[in-house]
Amino acid sequence: MEEKTGCVIIGAGASGLLAAGTLAEYGVDTLILEKNHRAAKKVLITGKGRCNVTNCCDISEFMGNVAAGGRFLYSALSRFSPYDTMGFFEDKGVPLKVERGQRVFPQSDKAEDIADALLQYALGANNKIWYDCPVRSLLLEDGMVRGVVLGDGQKIFSEKVIVCTGGKSYPGTGSTGDGYFFAKQAGHTVNPPVPSLIPLVIQEPFCKDAQGLSLRNISLKAVDEKTGKVIFEQLGEMLFTHFGVSGPLVLSASCHMRPMESGRYKLFIDLKPGLDDKQLDARLQRDFEKFHNRDFINSLSDLLPRKLIGVLVHESGIPGAQKVNQITRQQRQAFCRLLKAFPMTVEGTRPIQEAIITSGGVELKEVQPKTMESKLVRGLYFAGEVLDADAYTGGFNLQIAFSTARAAADAIGQLF
């Protein structure tokens, strides 16, 4: 049985659902093809199940948080900005709140509210979603898209197709790289997908000793040892794990470590960014005076988290059993320098399956930035993570999905 529709959308994630709802407003009949048994699976796990839906900032600040593809994204973000996204969900009955770092969440702290709003919007007018419905390939003819072929061989005919399949991160949500296959079938260059916004594996063994420790209000600096350049530096929070480090600062730093090579990048934690060297030395002298009869390892409880004391003492080279009143000025100042720049060597990243997003994807030079239409195949569009555009953590990547989806859907809707 043949099926014809105004537009086919491959993937019922954030970009696919928003594109479908936009097309419904134009009166374009749309069929969404989703290989999972439900929609928006990745939306449901973002922000640890709370869904960091966007970032409350203007375009210039947003661009400062884009790791790849900023110039390409400018038009789409200008037409559907973070403020537009916030207004969209408020209008759909999902009240929002703004937290630290201007991150926007639903007031309920439930990602389900965002997913449900998107799904209801997508099913407007005569739109349909077919679940458990993988797509095998595109139907192409004379430089135009003619539809898709499903996994069971059925053909769906449409002269407009939007690929919203995501990247290769969190494959359990359906992001298994299908969109890259469709893009290559259409003749597109696909830049190799690599993990981005991903925890880092650290060479030094002390991370296991600090496992589970969350550090807040610290500064993290990343240095490319090959070039000597500081590639990232920011204030925020991070987490020690059994394999290394994670948390918002680490995820953002990982975006800059390209290409990833063992030992090439070093991280430096400033554990006391609010104090300069002189102030920190004075603080340490006060603590040493207070605990002057104690062993060094027992004198740091006012200064450091318990899990970090043993680690810092070991890395300092000062014997833990040395009495505080025997510590020399040179030892104390060296310890201050360690507190201001505690080093770690990056071995690599965790597997791409653990990445929040994928960097790489459809080459942006082959896509129209205003419409997201392929420059190679008429009627074929791309939106969301399948494109080679990504940003730091903080709601920016979901916003990219929404903005590119709206651009594609607007372009198609205006043709009907």
Tab-separated table of C-alpha atoms in Angstrom:
chain	number	residue	atom	x	y	z
A	1	MET	CA	0.000	0.000	0.000
A	2	GLU	CA	1.348	3.389	-1.003
A	3	GLU	CA	1.138	6.384	1.324
A	4	LYS	CA	1.476	10.005	0.292
A	5	THR	CA	1.868	12.986	2.582
A	6	GLY	CA	2.892	16.623	2.424
A	7	CYS	CA	6.030	16.107	4.510
A	8	VAL	CA	7.847	13.196	6.111
A	9	ILE	CA	9.831	13.764	9.295
A	10	ILE	CA	12.291	11.069	10.302
A	11	GLY	CA	12.559	11.075	14.085
A	12	ALA	CA	10.147	12.128	16.840
A	13	GLY	CA	12.669	13.893	19.040
A	14	ALA	CA	12.863	17.547	20.003
A	15	SER	CA	13.528	18.841	16.486
A	16	GLY	CA	11.132	16.449	14.767
A	17	LEU	CA	8.200	17.234	17.039
A	18	LEU	CA	8.668	20.988	16.863
A	19	ALA	CA	8.978	20.852	13.073
A	20	ALA	CA	5.797	18.769	12.829
A	21	GLY	CA	3.799	21.182	14.969
A	22	THR	CA	5.031	24.145	12.949
A	23	LEU	CA	3.967	22.422	9.734
A	24	ALA	CA	0.534	21.740	11.234
A	25	GLU	CA	0.112	25.493	11.715
A	26	TYR	CA	0.748	25.900	7.984
A	27	GLY	CA	-1.800	23.181	7.244
A	28	VAL	CA	0.784	20.769	5.857
A	29	ASP	CA	-0.124	17.136	6.440
A	30	THR	CA	2.898	15.514	8.059
A	31	LEU	CA	3.870	11.947	8.875
A	32	ILE	CA	6.451	11.457	11.629
A	33	LEU	CA	8.334	8.173	11.488
A	34	GLU	CA	9.805	7.054	14.820
A	35	LYS	CA	11.681	3.786	15.253
A	36	ASN	CA	11.097	3.726	19.035
A	37	HIS	CA	7.821	2.835	20.679
A	38	ARG	CA	7.445	6.365	22.039
A	39	ALA	CA	8.445	9.936	21.194
A	40	ALA	CA	11.020	12.277	22.748
A	41	LYS	CA	13.046	9.601	24.553
A	42	LYS	CA	16.151	11.765	24.719
A	43	VAL	CA	14.191	14.804	25.903
A	44	LEU	CA	13.006	12.730	28.850
A	45	ILE	CA	16.544	12.124	30.111
A	46	THR	CA	18.056	15.564	29.513
A	47	GLY	CA	19.001	17.608	32.545
A	48	LYS	CA	18.894	14.419	34.661
A	49	GLY	CA	15.205	14.069	33.920
A	50	ARG	CA	14.445	17.745	34.513
A	51	CYS	CA	15.062	18.934	30.912
A	52	ASN	CA	17.251	22.001	30.582
A	53	VAL	CA	15.108	23.262	27.719
A	54	THR	CA	17.098	26.367	26.707
A	55	ASN	CA	19.288	29.136	28.073
A	56	CYS	CA	17.819	32.540	28.921
A	57	CYS	CA	20.238	34.712	26.950
A	58	ASP	CA	20.435	36.903	23.867
A	59	ILE	CA	21.917	35.828	20.534
A	60	SER	CA	25.376	37.303	21.132
A	61	GLU	CA	25.750	35.484	24.455
A	62	PHE	CA	24.364	32.314	22.888
A	63	MET	CA	26.973	32.480	20.122
A	64	GLY	CA	29.699	32.631	22.751
A	65	ASN	CA	28.542	29.186	23.886
A	66	VAL	CA	28.501	27.558	20.443
A	67	ALA	CA	31.458	25.236	19.933
A	68	ALA	CA	30.890	24.550	16.222
A	69	GLY	CA	28.641	26.077	13.573
A	70	GLY	CA	27.950	29.498	15.064
A	71	ARG	CA	27.886	31.448	11.807
A	72	PHE	CA	25.634	28.842	10.198
A	73	LEU	CA	23.184	28.930	13.123
A	74	TYR	CA	22.874	32.711	13.368
A	75	SER	CA	19.895	33.053	11.015
A	76	ALA	CA	17.886	30.215	12.592
A	77	LEU	CA	18.577	31.442	16.128
A	78	SER	CA	17.621	34.999	15.197
A	79	ARG	CA	14.254	33.822	13.912
A	80	PHE	CA	13.538	31.442	16.796
A	81	SER	CA	15.548	32.549	19.810
A	82	PRO	CA	15.787	31.226	23.360
A	83	TYR	CA	13.162	33.810	24.347
A	84	ASP	CA	10.873	32.423	21.628
A	85	THR	CA	11.376	28.919	23.011
A	86	MET	CA	10.492	30.102	26.497
A	87	GLY	CA	7.381	31.836	25.200
A	88	PHE	CA	6.436	28.732	23.228
A	89	PHE	CA	6.379	26.448	26.266
A	90	GLU	CA	4.718	29.022	28.490
A	91	ASP	CA	1.963	29.332	25.859
A	92	LYS	CA	1.623	25.537	25.833
A	93	GLY	CA	0.928	25.555	29.576
A	94	VAL	CA	4.407	24.645	30.821
A	95	PRO	CA	5.585	27.312	33.305
A	96	LEU	CA	9.357	27.705	33.349
A	97	LYS	CA	12.041	28.877	35.756
A	98	VAL	CA	15.570	30.197	35.298
A	99	GLU	CA	18.357	28.759	37.434
A	100	ARG	CA	22.093	29.315	37.840
A	101	GLY	CA	23.894	29.917	34.570
A	102	GLN	CA	20.592	31.133	33.053
A	103	ARG	CA	19.532	27.531	32.502
A	104	VAL	CA	15.808	27.175	31.874
A	105	PHE	CA	13.797	24.281	33.335
A	106	PRO	CA	10.097	23.509	33.723
A	107	GLN	CA	8.895	24.640	37.140
A	108	SER	CA	7.755	21.086	37.797
A	109	ASP	CA	11.305	19.765	37.276
A	110	LYS	CA	9.718	17.114	35.062
A	111	ALA	CA	11.047	16.525	31.552
A	112	GLU	CA	7.742	14.772	30.828
A	113	ASP	CA	6.006	18.153	30.780
A	114	ILE	CA	8.291	19.357	27.976
A	115	ALA	CA	7.960	16.091	26.052
A	116	ASP	CA	4.157	16.063	26.403
A	117	ALA	CA	3.871	19.661	25.216
A	118	LEU	CA	5.978	18.915	22.152
A	119	LEU	CA	3.995	15.779	21.351
A	120	GLN	CA	0.630	17.527	21.633
A	121	TYR	CA	1.923	20.321	19.416
A	122	ALA	CA	3.249	17.838	16.846
A	123	LEU	CA	-0.081	16.072	16.572
A	124	GLY	CA	-1.951	19.190	15.497
A	125	ALA	CA	-4.180	19.243	12.383
A	126	ASN	CA	-3.875	15.987	10.410
A	127	ASN	CA	-0.389	14.986	11.548
A	128	LYS	CA	0.370	11.372	12.413
A	129	ILE	CA	3.165	9.494	14.154
A	130	TRP	CA	4.032	5.939	13.250
A	131	TYR	CA	5.949	4.268	16.080
A	132	ASP	CA	8.255	1.247	15.799
A	133	CYS	CA	8.795	2.355	12.240
A	134	PRO	CA	12.455	2.488	11.171
A	135	VAL	CA	13.375	4.058	7.856
A	136	ARG	CA	15.604	2.037	5.527
A	137	SER	CA	16.516	4.700	2.963
A	138	LEU	CA	15.500	7.833	1.114
A	139	LEU	CA	13.712	7.782	-2.240
A	140	LEU	CA	15.740	10.004	-4.575
A	141	GLU	CA	15.202	10.895	-8.233
A	142	ASP	CA	16.748	13.543	-10.500
A	143	GLY	CA	18.285	15.505	-7.657
A	144	MET	CA	15.058	15.570	-5.660
A	145	VAL	CA	13.722	13.645	-2.710
A	146	ARG	CA	10.595	11.626	-3.463
A	147	GLY	CA	9.977	10.021	-0.103
A	148	VAL	CA	11.364	7.203	2.054
A	149	VAL	CA	11.482	3.435	2.171
A	150	LEU	CA	10.561	1.840	5.498
A	151	GLY	CA	12.266	-1.108	7.097
A	152	ASP	CA	9.575	-3.478	5.796
A	153	GLY	CA	9.948	-2.159	2.248
A	154	GLN	CA	6.870	0.056	2.230
A	155	LYS	CA	7.311	3.334	0.370
A	156	ILE	CA	6.064	6.654	1.686
A	157	PHE	CA	5.900	9.306	-1.020
A	158	SER	CA	6.594	12.938	-0.242
A	159	GLU	CA	8.564	15.697	-1.922
A	160	LYS	CA	9.576	17.121	1.462
A	161	VAL	CA	11.596	15.136	4.006
A	162	ILE	CA	13.197	16.463	7.195
A	163	VAL	CA	15.904	14.311	8.784
A	164	CYS	CA	15.685	14.754	12.582
A	165	THR	CA	17.423	11.587	13.697
A	166	GLY	CA	19.929	12.974	16.203
A	167	GLY	CA	23.571	11.881	16.346
A	168	LYS	CA	25.178	8.827	17.943
A	169	SER	CA	24.982	9.708	21.637
A	170	TYR	CA	22.667	7.761	23.941
A	171	PRO	CA	21.849	5.077	21.325
A	172	GLY	CA	19.183	3.671	23.631
A	173	THR	CA	17.086	6.714	22.751
A	174	GLY	CA	17.302	5.887	19.051
A	175	SER	CA	20.308	8.050	18.153
A	176	THR	CA	22.320	5.439	16.314
A	177	GLY	CA	23.625	7.462	13.378
A	178	ASP	CA	20.815	6.688	10.913
A	179	GLY	CA	20.744	10.293	9.736
A	180	TYR	CA	24.365	10.091	8.643
A	181	PHE	CA	23.471	7.174	6.381
A	182	PHE	CA	20.609	9.128	4.788
A	183	ALA	CA	22.855	12.158	4.299
A	184	LYS	CA	25.555	10.068	2.619
A	185	GLN	CA	22.924	8.432	0.418
A	186	ALA	CA	22.029	11.941	-0.774
A	187	GLY	CA	25.686	12.685	-1.519
A	188	HIS	CA	26.438	14.756	1.574
A	189	THR	CA	29.739	14.905	3.382
A	190	VAL	CA	29.413	13.633	6.934
A	191	ASN	CA	32.166	14.803	9.248
A	192	PRO	CA	33.185	11.950	11.575
A	193	PRO	CA	31.003	11.920	14.700
A	194	VAL	CA	32.947	12.329	17.932
A	195	PRO	CA	31.669	12.598	21.508
A	196	SER	CA	31.034	16.072	22.888
A	197	LEU	CA	29.819	17.169	26.288
A	198	ILE	CA	31.273	13.985	27.690
A	199	PRO	CA	33.032	12.940	30.914
A	200	LEU	CA	36.819	12.667	30.761
A	201	VAL	CA	39.068	9.776	31.726
A	202	ILE	CA	42.044	10.913	33.838
A	203	GLN	CA	45.451	9.201	33.886
A	204	GLU	CA	46.225	9.852	37.549
A	205	PRO	CA	44.794	7.233	39.940
A	206	PHE	CA	43.667	9.653	42.666
A	207	CYS	CA	40.222	10.229	41.099
A	208	LYS	CA	39.033	6.930	42.571
A	209	ASP	CA	39.911	8.212	46.044
A	210	ALA	CA	37.778	11.328	45.471
A	211	GLN	CA	34.957	9.432	43.716
A	212	GLY	CA	31.543	10.997	44.305
A	213	LEU	CA	32.957	14.344	45.440
A	214	SER	CA	31.230	17.330	43.856
A	215	LEU	CA	33.152	20.606	43.811
A	216	ARG	CA	31.269	23.886	43.500
A	217	ASN	CA	32.510	27.408	42.910
A	218	ILE	CA	35.836	26.236	41.562
A	219	SER	CA	37.591	27.274	38.364
A	220	LEU	CA	38.633	24.732	35.745
A	221	LYS	CA	41.275	25.470	33.129
A	222	ALA	CA	42.134	23.187	30.211
A	223	VAL	CA	45.491	23.507	28.453
A	224	ASP	CA	46.573	21.991	25.148
A	225	GLU	CA	50.072	20.794	26.014
A	226	LYS	CA	50.973	20.520	22.309
A	227	THR	CA	50.351	24.219	21.635
A	228	GLY	CA	50.659	25.574	25.169
A	229	LYS	CA	47.328	27.370	24.746
A	230	VAL	CA	44.570	27.665	27.327
A	231	ILE	CA	41.574	26.241	25.457
A	232	PHE	CA	38.971	26.555	28.224
A	233	GLU	CA	38.613	28.337	31.543
A	234	GLN	CA	35.416	28.789	33.506
A	235	LEU	CA	33.966	28.996	37.016
A	236	GLY	CA	31.396	26.418	38.077
A	237	GLU	CA	31.105	22.864	39.343
A	238	MET	CA	32.522	19.414	38.594
A	239	LEU	CA	32.438	15.864	39.906
A	240	PHE	CA	35.057	13.183	40.555
A	241	THR	CA	34.188	9.677	39.338
A	242	HIS	CA	35.824	6.256	39.400
A	243	PHE	CA	37.276	6.847	35.923
A	244	GLY	CA	38.057	10.564	36.116
A	245	VAL	CA	35.920	13.687	36.136
A	246	SER	CA	32.484	14.835	35.002
A	247	GLY	CA	30.028	17.643	35.726
A	248	PRO	CA	29.134	20.856	33.847
A	249	LEU	CA	32.645	22.351	33.698
A	250	VAL	CA	34.199	19.119	32.480
A	251	LEU	CA	31.505	18.533	29.870
A	252	SER	CA	32.007	22.019	28.449
A	253	ALA	CA	35.801	21.637	28.501
A	254	SER	CA	35.513	18.390	26.524
A	255	CYS	CA	34.100	20.319	23.548
A	256	HIS	CA	37.495	21.965	23.046
A	257	MET	CA	39.611	18.813	23.125
A	258	ARG	CA	39.773	18.098	19.425
A	259	PRO	CA	41.479	16.031	18.294
A	260	MET	CA	41.515	13.897	21.404
A	261	GLU	CA	44.959	12.409	22.037
A	262	SER	CA	46.140	10.647	25.178
A	263	GLY	CA	48.130	13.028	27.372
A	264	ARG	CA	47.684	16.039	25.093
A	265	TYR	CA	45.347	17.962	27.409
A	266	LYS	CA	45.789	18.928	31.043
A	267	LEU	CA	43.171	20.168	33.477
A	268	PHE	CA	43.989	22.549	36.314
A	269	ILE	CA	41.539	23.074	39.177
A	270	ASP	CA	41.662	26.320	41.116
A	271	LEU	CA	40.102	25.170	44.374
A	272	LYS	CA	40.012	28.707	45.816
A	273	PRO	CA	39.274	31.061	42.896
A	274	GLY	CA	38.006	33.769	45.250
A	275	LEU	CA	41.468	34.157	46.817
A	276	ASP	CA	44.636	35.323	45.127
A	277	ASP	CA	47.981	33.734	45.991
A	278	LYS	CA	48.723	36.176	48.817
A	279	GLN	CA	45.248	35.841	50.354
A	280	LEU	CA	45.356	32.052	50.168
A	281	ASP	CA	48.768	31.954	51.817
A	282	ALA	CA	47.446	34.140	54.638
A	283	ARG	CA	44.442	31.842	55.026
A	284	LEU	CA	46.676	28.787	55.190
A	285	GLN	CA	48.882	30.460	57.805
A	286	ARG	CA	45.802	31.094	59.966
A	287	ASP	CA	44.764	27.456	59.689
A	288	PHE	CA	48.268	26.285	60.510
A	289	GLU	CA	48.331	28.546	63.536
A	290	LYS	CA	44.988	27.131	64.673
A	291	PHE	CA	46.164	23.528	64.254
A	292	HIS	CA	49.887	24.075	64.934
A	293	ASN	CA	50.302	20.882	66.995
A	294	ARG	CA	48.494	18.612	64.533
A	295	ASP	CA	49.834	16.442	61.749
A	296	PHE	CA	49.634	18.146	58.353
A	297	ILE	CA	46.949	15.748	57.092
A	298	ASN	CA	44.738	16.639	60.077
A	299	SER	CA	45.084	20.400	59.655
A	300	LEU	CA	43.088	20.931	56.455
A	301	SER	CA	39.509	20.165	57.499
A	302	ASP	CA	38.528	23.863	57.451
A	303	LEU	CA	40.011	24.341	53.993
A	304	LEU	CA	39.177	21.259	51.917
A	305	PRO	CA	36.480	18.583	51.528
A	306	ARG	CA	37.347	15.423	53.446
A	307	LYS	CA	37.713	13.256	50.303
A	308	LEU	CA	40.202	15.661	48.797
A	309	ILE	CA	42.521	16.075	51.789
A	310	GLY	CA	44.408	12.810	51.372
A	311	VAL	CA	44.684	13.369	47.627
A	312	LEU	CA	46.117	16.882	47.992
A	313	VAL	CA	48.497	15.872	50.775
A	314	HIS	CA	49.839	12.992	48.685
A	315	GLU	CA	50.258	15.151	45.572
A	316	SER	CA	51.973	17.890	47.561
A	317	GLY	CA	54.819	15.625	48.607
A	318	ILE	CA	54.577	16.892	52.185
A	319	PRO	CA	54.457	13.918	54.595
A	320	GLY	CA	50.979	13.642	56.085
A	321	ALA	CA	52.462	12.937	59.512
A	322	GLN	CA	54.661	16.042	59.475
A	323	LYS	CA	53.692	18.463	62.236
A	324	VAL	CA	52.178	21.703	61.031
A	325	ASN	CA	54.649	23.738	63.093
A	326	GLN	CA	57.489	22.069	61.161
A	327	ILE	CA	56.198	22.953	57.701
A	328	THR	CA	58.541	25.387	55.983
A	329	ARG	CA	57.540	28.568	54.177
A	330	GLN	CA	58.583	26.971	50.880
A	331	GLN	CA	56.395	23.909	51.542
A	332	ARG	CA	53.440	26.091	52.465
A	333	GLN	CA	53.740	28.251	49.375
A	334	ALA	CA	54.143	25.204	47.150
A	335	PHE	CA	50.963	23.799	48.675
A	336	CYS	CA	49.189	27.085	47.903
A	337	ARG	CA	50.265	26.789	44.271
A	338	LEU	CA	48.860	23.260	44.193
A	339	LEU	CA	45.519	24.511	45.540
A	340	LYS	CA	45.403	27.174	42.820
A	341	ALA	CA	46.340	24.802	39.981
A	342	PHE	CA	45.716	21.165	40.882
A	343	PRO	CA	46.742	19.236	37.730
A	344	MET	CA	45.181	16.247	36.007
A	345	THR	CA	46.165	14.596	32.731
A	346	VAL	CA	43.396	13.656	30.288
A	347	GLU	CA	43.700	10.116	28.953
A	348	GLY	CA	40.612	10.405	26.744
A	349	THR	CA	36.826	10.536	26.812
A	350	ARG	CA	34.248	8.008	27.857
A	351	PRO	CA	32.610	6.092	24.962
A	352	ILE	CA	30.526	8.130	22.512
A	353	GLN	CA	27.430	6.309	23.769
A	354	GLU	CA	27.804	8.295	27.016
A	355	ALA	CA	28.116	11.674	25.301
A	356	ILE	CA	25.310	14.161	25.826
A	357	ILE	CA	25.654	15.208	22.206
A	358	THR	CA	27.620	14.282	19.110
A	359	SER	CA	30.016	16.637	17.406
A	360	GLY	CA	30.411	16.100	13.694
A	361	GLY	CA	27.635	15.263	11.279
A	362	VAL	CA	26.268	16.729	8.064
A	363	GLU	CA	28.697	19.270	6.625
A	364	LEU	CA	27.143	22.719	7.072
A	365	LYS	CA	28.539	24.096	3.804
A	366	GLU	CA	26.178	21.721	2.016
A	367	VAL	CA	23.050	23.010	3.817
A	368	GLN	CA	21.170	26.306	3.368
A	369	PRO	CA	21.449	28.154	6.720
A	370	LYS	CA	18.133	30.002	6.374
A	371	THR	CA	16.035	26.982	5.409
A	372	MET	CA	18.076	23.893	6.449
A	373	GLU	CA	17.481	22.517	2.936
A	374	SER	CA	20.156	20.412	1.315
A	375	LYS	CA	22.129	22.205	-1.399
A	376	LEU	CA	22.510	18.850	-3.146
A	377	VAL	CA	18.997	17.396	-3.105
A	378	ARG	CA	15.861	19.507	-3.422
A	379	GLY	CA	13.192	18.896	-0.784
A	380	LEU	CA	15.601	17.294	1.703
A	381	TYR	CA	16.123	19.108	5.015
A	382	PHE	CA	18.156	18.503	8.147
A	383	ALA	CA	17.515	19.681	11.719
A	384	GLY	CA	19.016	19.117	15.144
A	385	GLU	CA	21.998	17.062	16.180
A	386	VAL	CA	22.448	15.369	12.788
A	387	LEU	CA	24.021	18.655	11.652
A	388	ASP	CA	27.677	19.399	12.419
A	389	ALA	CA	26.803	22.087	14.978
A	390	ASP	CA	27.044	21.850	18.745
A	391	ALA	CA	27.392	23.966	21.862
A	392	TYR	CA	28.311	23.793	25.528
A	393	THR	CA	26.125	22.438	28.277
A	394	GLY	CA	23.370	24.694	29.609
A	395	GLY	CA	20.367	24.250	27.294
A	396	PHE	CA	22.129	25.479	24.171
A	397	ASN	CA	21.942	22.232	22.212
A	398	LEU	CA	18.208	21.772	22.655
A	399	GLN	CA	17.798	25.352	21.483
A	400	ILE	CA	19.795	24.524	18.345
A	401	ALA	CA	17.408	21.614	17.747
A	402	PHE	CA	14.371	23.877	18.113
A	403	SER	CA	15.747	26.724	15.997
A	404	THR	CA	16.879	24.549	13.096
A	405	ALA	CA	13.594	22.623	13.167
A	406	ARG	CA	11.569	25.845	13.035
A	407	ALA	CA	13.697	27.129	10.142
A	408	ALA	CA	13.120	23.945	8.124
A	409	ALA	CA	9.408	23.804	8.856
A	410	ASP	CA	8.877	27.498	8.078
A	411	ALA	CA	10.655	27.072	4.760
A	412	ILE	CA	8.492	24.094	3.817
A	413	GLY	CA	5.253	25.612	5.140
A	414	GLN	CA	5.680	28.742	3.042
A	415	LEU	CA	5.777	26.587	-0.124
A	416	PHE	CA	2.292	25.168	0.439
